[in-house]
PDB file of C-alpha atoms in Angstrom:
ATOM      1  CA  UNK A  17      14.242   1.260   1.589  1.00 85.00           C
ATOM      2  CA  UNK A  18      12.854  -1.934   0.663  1.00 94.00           C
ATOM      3  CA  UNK A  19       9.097  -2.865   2.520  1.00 95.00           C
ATOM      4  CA  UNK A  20       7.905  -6.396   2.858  1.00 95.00           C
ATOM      5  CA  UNK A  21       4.062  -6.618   1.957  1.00 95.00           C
ATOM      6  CA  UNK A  22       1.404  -9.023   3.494  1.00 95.00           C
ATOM      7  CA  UNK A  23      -1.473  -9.213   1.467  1.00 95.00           C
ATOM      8  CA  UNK A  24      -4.124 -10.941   3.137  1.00 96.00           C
ATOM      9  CA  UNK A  25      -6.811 -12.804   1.717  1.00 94.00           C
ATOM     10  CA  UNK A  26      -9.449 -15.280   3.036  1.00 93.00           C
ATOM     11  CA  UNK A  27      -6.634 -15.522   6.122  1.00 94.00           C
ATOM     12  CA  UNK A  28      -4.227 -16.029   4.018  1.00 95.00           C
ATOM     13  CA  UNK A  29      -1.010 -14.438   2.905  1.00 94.00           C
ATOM     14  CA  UNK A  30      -1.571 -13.680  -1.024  1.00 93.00           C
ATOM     15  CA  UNK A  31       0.036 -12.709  -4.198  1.00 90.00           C
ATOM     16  CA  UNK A  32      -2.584 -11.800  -7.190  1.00 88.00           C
ATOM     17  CA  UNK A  33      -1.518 -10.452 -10.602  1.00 88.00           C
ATOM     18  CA  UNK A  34      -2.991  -7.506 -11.780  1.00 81.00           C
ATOM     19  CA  UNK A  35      -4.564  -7.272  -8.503  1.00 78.00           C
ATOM     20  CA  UNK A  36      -6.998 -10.034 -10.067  1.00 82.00           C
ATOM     21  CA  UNK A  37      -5.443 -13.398 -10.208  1.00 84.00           C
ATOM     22  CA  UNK A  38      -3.748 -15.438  -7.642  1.00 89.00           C
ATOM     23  CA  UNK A  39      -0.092 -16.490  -8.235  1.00 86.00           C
ATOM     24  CA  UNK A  40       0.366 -18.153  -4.587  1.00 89.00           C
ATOM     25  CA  UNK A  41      -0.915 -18.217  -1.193  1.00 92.00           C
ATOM     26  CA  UNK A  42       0.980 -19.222   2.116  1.00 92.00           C
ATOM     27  CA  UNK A  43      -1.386 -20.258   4.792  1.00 94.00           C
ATOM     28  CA  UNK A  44       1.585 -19.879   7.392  1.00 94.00           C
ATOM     29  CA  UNK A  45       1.043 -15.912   8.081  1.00 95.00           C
ATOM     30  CA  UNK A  46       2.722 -14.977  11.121  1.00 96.00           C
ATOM     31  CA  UNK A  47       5.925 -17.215   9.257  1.00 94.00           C
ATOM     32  CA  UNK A  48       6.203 -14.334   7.037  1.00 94.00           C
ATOM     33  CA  UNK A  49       7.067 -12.141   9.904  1.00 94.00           C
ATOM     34  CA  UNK A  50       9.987 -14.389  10.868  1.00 93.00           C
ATOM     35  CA  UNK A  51      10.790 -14.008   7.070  1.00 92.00           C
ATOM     36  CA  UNK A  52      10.707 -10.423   6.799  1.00 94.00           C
ATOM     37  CA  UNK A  53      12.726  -9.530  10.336  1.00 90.00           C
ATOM     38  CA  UNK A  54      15.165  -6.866  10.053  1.00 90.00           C
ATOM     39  CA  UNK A  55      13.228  -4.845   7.868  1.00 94.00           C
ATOM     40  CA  UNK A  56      12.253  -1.393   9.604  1.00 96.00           C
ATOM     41  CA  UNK A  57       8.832  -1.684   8.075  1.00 97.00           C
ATOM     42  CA  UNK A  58       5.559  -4.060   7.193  1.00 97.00           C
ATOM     43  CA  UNK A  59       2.633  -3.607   4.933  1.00 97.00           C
ATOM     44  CA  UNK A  60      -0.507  -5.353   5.760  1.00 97.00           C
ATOM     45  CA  UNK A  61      -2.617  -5.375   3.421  1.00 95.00           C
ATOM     46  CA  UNK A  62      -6.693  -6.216   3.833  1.00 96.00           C
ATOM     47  CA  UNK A  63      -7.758  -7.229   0.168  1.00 93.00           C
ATOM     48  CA  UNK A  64     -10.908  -8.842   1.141  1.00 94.00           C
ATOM     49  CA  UNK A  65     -11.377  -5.411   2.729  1.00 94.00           C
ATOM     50  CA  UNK A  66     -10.797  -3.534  -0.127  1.00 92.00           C
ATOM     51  CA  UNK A  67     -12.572  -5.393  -2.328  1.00 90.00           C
ATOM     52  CA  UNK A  68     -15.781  -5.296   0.173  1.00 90.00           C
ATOM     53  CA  UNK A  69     -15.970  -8.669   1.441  1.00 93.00           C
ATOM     54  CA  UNK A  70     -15.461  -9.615   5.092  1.00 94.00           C
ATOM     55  CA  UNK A  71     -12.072  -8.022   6.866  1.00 94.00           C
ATOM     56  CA  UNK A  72      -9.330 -10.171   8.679  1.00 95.00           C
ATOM     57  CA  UNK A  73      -9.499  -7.794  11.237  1.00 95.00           C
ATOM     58  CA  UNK A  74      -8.567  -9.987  13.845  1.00 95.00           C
ATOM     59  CA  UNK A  75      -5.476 -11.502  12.334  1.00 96.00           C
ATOM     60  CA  UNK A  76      -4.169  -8.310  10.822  1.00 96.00           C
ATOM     61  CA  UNK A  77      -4.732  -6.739  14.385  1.00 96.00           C
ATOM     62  CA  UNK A  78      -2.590  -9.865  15.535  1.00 97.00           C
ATOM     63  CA  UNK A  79      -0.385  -9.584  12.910  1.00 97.00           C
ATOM     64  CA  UNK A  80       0.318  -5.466  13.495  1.00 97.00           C
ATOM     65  CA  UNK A  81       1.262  -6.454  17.546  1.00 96.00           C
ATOM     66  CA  UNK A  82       3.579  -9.205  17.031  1.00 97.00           C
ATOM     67  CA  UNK A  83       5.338  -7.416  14.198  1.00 97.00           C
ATOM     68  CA  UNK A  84       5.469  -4.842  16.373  1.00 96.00           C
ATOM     69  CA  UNK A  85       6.137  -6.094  19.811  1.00 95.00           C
ATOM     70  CA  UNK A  86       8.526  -9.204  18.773  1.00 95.00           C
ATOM     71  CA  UNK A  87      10.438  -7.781  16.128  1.00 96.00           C
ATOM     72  CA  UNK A  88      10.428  -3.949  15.968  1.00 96.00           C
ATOM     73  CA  UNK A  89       9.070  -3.674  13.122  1.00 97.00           C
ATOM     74  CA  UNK A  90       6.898  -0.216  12.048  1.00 97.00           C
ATOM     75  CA  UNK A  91       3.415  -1.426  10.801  1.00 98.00           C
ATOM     76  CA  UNK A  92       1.332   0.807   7.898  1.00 98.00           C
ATOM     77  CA  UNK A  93      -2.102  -1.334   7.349  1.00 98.00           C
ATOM     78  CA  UNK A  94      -4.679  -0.527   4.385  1.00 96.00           C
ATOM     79  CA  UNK A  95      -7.595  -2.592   2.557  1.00 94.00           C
ATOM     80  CA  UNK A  96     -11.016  -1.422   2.738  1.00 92.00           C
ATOM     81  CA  UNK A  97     -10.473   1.735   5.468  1.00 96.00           C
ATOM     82  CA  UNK A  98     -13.195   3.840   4.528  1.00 95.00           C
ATOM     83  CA  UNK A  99     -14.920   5.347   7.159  1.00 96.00           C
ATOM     84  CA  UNK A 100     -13.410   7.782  10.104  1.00 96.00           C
ATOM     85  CA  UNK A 101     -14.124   4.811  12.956  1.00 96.00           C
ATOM     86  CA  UNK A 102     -12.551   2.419  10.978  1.00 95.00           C
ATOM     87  CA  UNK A 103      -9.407   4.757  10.618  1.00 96.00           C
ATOM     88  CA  UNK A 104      -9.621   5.463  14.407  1.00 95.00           C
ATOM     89  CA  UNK A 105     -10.098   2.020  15.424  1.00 94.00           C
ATOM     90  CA  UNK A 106      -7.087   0.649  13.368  1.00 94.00           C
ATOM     91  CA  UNK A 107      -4.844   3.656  14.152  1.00 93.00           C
ATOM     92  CA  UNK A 108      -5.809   2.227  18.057  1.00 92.00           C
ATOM     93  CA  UNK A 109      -4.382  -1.390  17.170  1.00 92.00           C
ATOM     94  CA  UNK A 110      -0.726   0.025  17.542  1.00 91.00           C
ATOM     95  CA  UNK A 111      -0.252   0.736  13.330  1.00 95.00           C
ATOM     96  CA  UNK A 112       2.340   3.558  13.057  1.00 96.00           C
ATOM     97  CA  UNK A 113       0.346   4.470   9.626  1.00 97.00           C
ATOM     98  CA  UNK A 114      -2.758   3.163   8.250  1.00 97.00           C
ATOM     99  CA  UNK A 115      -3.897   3.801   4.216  1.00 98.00           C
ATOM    100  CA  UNK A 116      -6.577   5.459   2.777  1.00 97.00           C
ATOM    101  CA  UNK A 117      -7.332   4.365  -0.812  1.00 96.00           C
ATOM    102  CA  UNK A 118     -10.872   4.668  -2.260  1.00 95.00           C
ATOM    103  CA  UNK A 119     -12.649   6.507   0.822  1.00 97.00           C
ATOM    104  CA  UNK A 120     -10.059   9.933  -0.177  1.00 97.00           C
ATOM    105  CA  UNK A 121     -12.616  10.005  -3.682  1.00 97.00           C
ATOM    106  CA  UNK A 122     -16.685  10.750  -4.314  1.00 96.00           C
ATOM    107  CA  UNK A 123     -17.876  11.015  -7.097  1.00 95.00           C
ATOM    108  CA  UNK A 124     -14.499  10.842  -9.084  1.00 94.00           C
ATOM    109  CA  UNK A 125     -13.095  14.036  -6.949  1.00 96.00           C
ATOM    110  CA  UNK A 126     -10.982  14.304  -4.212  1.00 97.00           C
ATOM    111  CA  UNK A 127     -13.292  13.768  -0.858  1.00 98.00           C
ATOM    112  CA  UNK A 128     -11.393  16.785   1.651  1.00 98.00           C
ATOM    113  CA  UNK A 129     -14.765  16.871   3.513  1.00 97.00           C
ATOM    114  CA  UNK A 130     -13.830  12.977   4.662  1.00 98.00           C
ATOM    115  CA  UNK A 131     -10.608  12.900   4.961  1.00 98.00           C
ATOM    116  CA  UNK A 132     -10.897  16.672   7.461  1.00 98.00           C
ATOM    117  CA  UNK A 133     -12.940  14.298   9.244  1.00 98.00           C
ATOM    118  CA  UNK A 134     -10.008  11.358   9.701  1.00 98.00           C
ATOM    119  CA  UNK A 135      -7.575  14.243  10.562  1.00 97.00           C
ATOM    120  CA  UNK A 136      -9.743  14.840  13.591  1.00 97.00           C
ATOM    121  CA  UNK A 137      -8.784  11.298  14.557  1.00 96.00           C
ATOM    122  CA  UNK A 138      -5.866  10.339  13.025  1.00 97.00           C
ATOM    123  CA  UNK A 139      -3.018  12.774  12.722  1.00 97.00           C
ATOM    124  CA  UNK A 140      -1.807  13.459   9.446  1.00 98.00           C
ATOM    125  CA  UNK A 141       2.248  12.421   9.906  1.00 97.00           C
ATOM    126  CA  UNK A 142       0.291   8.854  10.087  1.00 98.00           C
ATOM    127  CA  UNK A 143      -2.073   8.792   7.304  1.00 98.00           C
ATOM    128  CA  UNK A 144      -1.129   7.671   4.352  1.00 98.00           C
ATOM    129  CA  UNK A 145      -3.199   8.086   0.713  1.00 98.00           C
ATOM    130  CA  UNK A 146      -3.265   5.332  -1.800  1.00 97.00           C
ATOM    131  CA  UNK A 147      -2.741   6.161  -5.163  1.00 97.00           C
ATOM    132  CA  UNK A 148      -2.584   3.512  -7.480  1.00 95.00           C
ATOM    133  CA  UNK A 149      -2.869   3.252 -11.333  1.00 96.00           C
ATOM    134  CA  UNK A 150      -3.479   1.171 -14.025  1.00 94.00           C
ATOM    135  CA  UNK A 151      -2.659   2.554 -17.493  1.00 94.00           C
ATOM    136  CA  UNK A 152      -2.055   5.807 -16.259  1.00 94.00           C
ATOM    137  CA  UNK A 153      -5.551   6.659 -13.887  1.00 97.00           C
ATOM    138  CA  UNK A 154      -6.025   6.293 -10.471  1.00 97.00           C
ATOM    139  CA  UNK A 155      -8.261   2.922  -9.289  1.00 96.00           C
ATOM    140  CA  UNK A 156     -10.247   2.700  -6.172  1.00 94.00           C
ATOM    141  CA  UNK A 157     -12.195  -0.100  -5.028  1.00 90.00           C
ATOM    142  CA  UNK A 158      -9.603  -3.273  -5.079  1.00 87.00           C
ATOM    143  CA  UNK A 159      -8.429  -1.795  -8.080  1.00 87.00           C
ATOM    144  CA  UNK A 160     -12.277  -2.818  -9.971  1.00 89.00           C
ATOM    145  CA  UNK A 161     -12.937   1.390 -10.630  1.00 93.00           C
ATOM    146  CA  UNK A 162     -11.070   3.635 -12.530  1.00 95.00           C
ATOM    147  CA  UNK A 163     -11.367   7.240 -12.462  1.00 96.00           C
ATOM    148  CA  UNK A 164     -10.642   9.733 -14.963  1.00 96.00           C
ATOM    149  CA  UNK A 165      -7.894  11.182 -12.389  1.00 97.00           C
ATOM    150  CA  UNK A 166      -4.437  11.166 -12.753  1.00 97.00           C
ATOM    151  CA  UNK A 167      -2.302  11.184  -9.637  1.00 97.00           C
ATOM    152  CA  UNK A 168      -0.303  14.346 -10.673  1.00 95.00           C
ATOM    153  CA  UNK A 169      -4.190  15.702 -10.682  1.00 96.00           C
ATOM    154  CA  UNK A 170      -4.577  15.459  -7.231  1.00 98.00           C
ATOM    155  CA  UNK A 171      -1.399  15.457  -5.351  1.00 98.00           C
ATOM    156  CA  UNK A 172      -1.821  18.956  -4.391  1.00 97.00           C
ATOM    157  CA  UNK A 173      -5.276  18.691  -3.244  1.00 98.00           C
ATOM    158  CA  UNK A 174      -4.447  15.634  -1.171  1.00 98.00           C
ATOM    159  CA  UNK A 175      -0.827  16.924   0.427  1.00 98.00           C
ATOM    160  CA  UNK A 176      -2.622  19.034   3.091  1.00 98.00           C
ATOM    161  CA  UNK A 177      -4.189  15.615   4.620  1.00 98.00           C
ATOM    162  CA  UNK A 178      -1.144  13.091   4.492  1.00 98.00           C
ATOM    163  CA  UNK A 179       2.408  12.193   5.587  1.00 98.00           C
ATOM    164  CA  UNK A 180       3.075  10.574   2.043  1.00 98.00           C
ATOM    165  CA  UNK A 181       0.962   8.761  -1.029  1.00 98.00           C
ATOM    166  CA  UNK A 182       1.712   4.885  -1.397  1.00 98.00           C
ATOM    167  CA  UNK A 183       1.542   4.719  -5.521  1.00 97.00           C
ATOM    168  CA  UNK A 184       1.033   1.174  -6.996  1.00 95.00           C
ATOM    169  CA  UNK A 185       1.661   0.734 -10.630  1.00 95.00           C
ATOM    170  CA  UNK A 186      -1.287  -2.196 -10.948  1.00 93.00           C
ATOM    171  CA  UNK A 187      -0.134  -3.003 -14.451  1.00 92.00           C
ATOM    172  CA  UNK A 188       3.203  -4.431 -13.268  1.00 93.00           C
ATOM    173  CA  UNK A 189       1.776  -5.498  -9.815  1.00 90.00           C
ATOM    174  CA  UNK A 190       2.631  -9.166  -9.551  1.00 87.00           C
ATOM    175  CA  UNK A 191       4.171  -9.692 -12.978  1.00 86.00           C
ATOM    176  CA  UNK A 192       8.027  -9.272 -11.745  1.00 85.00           C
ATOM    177  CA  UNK A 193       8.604  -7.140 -14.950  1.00 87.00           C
ATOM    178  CA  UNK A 194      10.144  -4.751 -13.604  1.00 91.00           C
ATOM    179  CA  UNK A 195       9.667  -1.517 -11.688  1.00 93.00           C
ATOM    180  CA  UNK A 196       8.653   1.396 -14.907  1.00 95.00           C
ATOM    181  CA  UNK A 197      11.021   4.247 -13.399  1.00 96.00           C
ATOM    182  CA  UNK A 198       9.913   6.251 -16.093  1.00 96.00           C
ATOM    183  CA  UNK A 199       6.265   6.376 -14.474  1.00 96.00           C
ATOM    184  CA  UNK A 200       7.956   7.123 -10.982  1.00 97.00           C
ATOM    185  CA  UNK A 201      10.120   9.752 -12.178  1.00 96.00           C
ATOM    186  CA  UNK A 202       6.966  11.340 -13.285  1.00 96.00           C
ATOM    187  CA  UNK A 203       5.034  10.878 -10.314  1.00 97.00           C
ATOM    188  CA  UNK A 204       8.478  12.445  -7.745  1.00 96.00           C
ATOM    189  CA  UNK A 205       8.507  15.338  -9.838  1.00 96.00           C
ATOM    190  CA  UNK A 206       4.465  16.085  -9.162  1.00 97.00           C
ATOM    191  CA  UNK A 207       4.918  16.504  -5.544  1.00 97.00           C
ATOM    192  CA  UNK A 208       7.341  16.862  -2.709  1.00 94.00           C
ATOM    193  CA  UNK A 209       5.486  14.438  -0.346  1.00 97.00           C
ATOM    194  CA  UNK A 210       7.341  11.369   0.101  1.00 97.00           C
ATOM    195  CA  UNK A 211       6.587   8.659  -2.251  1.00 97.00           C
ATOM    196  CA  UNK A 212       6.182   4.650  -1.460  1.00 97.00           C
ATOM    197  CA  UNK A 213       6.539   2.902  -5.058  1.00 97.00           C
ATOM    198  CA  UNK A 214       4.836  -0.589  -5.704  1.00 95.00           C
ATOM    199  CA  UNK A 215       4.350  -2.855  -8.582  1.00 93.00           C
ATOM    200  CA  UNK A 216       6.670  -5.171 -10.804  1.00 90.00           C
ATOM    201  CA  UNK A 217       9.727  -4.390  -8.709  1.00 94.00           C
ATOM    202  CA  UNK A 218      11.925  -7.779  -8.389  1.00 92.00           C
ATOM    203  CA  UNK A 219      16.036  -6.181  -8.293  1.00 93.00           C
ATOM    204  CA  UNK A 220      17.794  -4.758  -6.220  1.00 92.00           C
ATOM    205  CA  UNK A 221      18.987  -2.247  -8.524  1.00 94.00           C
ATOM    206  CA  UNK A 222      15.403  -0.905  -8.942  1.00 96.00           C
ATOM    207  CA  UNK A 223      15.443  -0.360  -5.441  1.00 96.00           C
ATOM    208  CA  UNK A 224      18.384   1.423  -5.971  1.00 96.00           C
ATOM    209  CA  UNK A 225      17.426   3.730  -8.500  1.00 96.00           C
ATOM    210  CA  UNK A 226      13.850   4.486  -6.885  1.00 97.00           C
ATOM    211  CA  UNK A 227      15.858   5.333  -3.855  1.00 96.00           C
ATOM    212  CA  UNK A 228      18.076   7.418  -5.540  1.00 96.00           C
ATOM    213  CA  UNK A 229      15.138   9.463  -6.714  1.00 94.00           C
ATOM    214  CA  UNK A 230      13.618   9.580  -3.135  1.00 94.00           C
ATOM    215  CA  UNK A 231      11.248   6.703  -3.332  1.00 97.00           C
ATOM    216  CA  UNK A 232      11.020   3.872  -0.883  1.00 96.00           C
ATOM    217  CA  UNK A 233       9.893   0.376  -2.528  1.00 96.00           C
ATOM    218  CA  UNK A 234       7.238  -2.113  -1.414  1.00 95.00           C
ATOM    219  CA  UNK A 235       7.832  -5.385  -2.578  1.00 93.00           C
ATOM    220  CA  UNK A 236       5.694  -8.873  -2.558  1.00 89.00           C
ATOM    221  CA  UNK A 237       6.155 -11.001  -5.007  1.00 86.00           C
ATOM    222  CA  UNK A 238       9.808 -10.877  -5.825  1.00 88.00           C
ATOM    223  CA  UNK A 239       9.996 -11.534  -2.022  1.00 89.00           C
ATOM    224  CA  UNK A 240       7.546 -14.642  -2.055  1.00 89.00           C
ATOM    225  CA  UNK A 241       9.428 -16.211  -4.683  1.00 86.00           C
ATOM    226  CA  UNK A 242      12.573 -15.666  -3.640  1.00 83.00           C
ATOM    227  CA  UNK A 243      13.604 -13.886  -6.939  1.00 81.00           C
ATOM    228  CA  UNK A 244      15.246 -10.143  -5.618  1.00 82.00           C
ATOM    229  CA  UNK A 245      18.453 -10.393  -6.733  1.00 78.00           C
TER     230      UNK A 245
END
């Protein structure tokens, strides 16, 4: 299953490189929706969140009830959600999942103690846990922090508090490269959870053969560009 992303930055929908540098921007935000109807699902994406600057809150919470309300669309939102309230309150905006990233680590181990805590408020078939890479190791923190942890480290320890693991590949993300199915075949054979794969996807057949090996596929800039093909 393909899944439209909105990445949202300074209020505006974003593609960056690398996580780092911008590529585009498209001021017109709630046009993307219009764009991306017919899909069953939405990311929304805080990066000015996750990287610790001010949240969009308002226009992501915006964004989550039209998607939802207008065109039917299932909403999973992440950036920056690092603290139980903040998982409560955005589970409370109508978002079918929301994503933990960075707050599911401390100290460069897996944080169960916090994320028992978001269970208490957030059931687990709607949580899911971030775990994106660059050159092999998990990065936290907009992508700035890399730990010594490898996702097939930690899947275990983290199955007991999520639905499924969202797993970006930040060294394609952007570049329209193409999808490393070598990488994801690794990472389905570490865990039975389901899997959402991100990062340099831009065919459909790469859909097609992440599907085949039970992966969904987000997908932004391919998408913004108009290059899927």
């Amino acid at each position: 299953m393909l899944i439209p992303c909105i990445d949202l930055q300074s209020g505006q929908a974003v593609q960056l490189v690398h996580g780092r540098r911008r590529e585009l921007a498209v001021p017109d935000v709630f046009g993307q929706l219009e764009k991306f109807k017919g899909y069953p699902w939405l990311h929304l994406i805080d990066l000015d969140a996750a990287m610790g600057k001010p949240a969009n809150d308002r226009l992501i919470h915006e964004l989550c009830k039209k998607a939802r309300k207008h065109y039917g669309m299932k909403v999973r939102i992440g950036g920056g959600i690092r603290s139980v309230a903040r998982a409560s309150a955005i589970a409370k905006w109508g978002a079918d999942q929301i994503i933990i990233g960075s707050a599911a680590f401390h100290d460069g181990k897996v944080d169960a103690r916090f994320l028992r805590k978001v269970l208490t408020k957030v059931a687990k078939k709607r949580l899911v846990i971030a775990l994106d890479t660059a050159k092999g190791r998990i990065v936290t923190h907009g992508w700035r922090k890399k730990l010594r942890l490898r996702p097939a480290d930690v899947f275990a320890q983290l199955e007991p508090f999520c639905a499924a693991f969202l797993c970006t590949d930040v060294d394609r993300e952007g570049t329209m490269t193409g999808a490393n199915l070598q990488w994801f075949r690794q990472l389905r054979g570490a865990t039975r959870h389901p899997i959402i794969a991100a990062g340099g996807i831009k065919t459909r057949r790469e859909i097609s053969a992440l599907e085949k090996i039970g992966m969904d596929a987000a997908v932004g800039m391919a998408i913004y560009k108009n290059r899927l093909r």
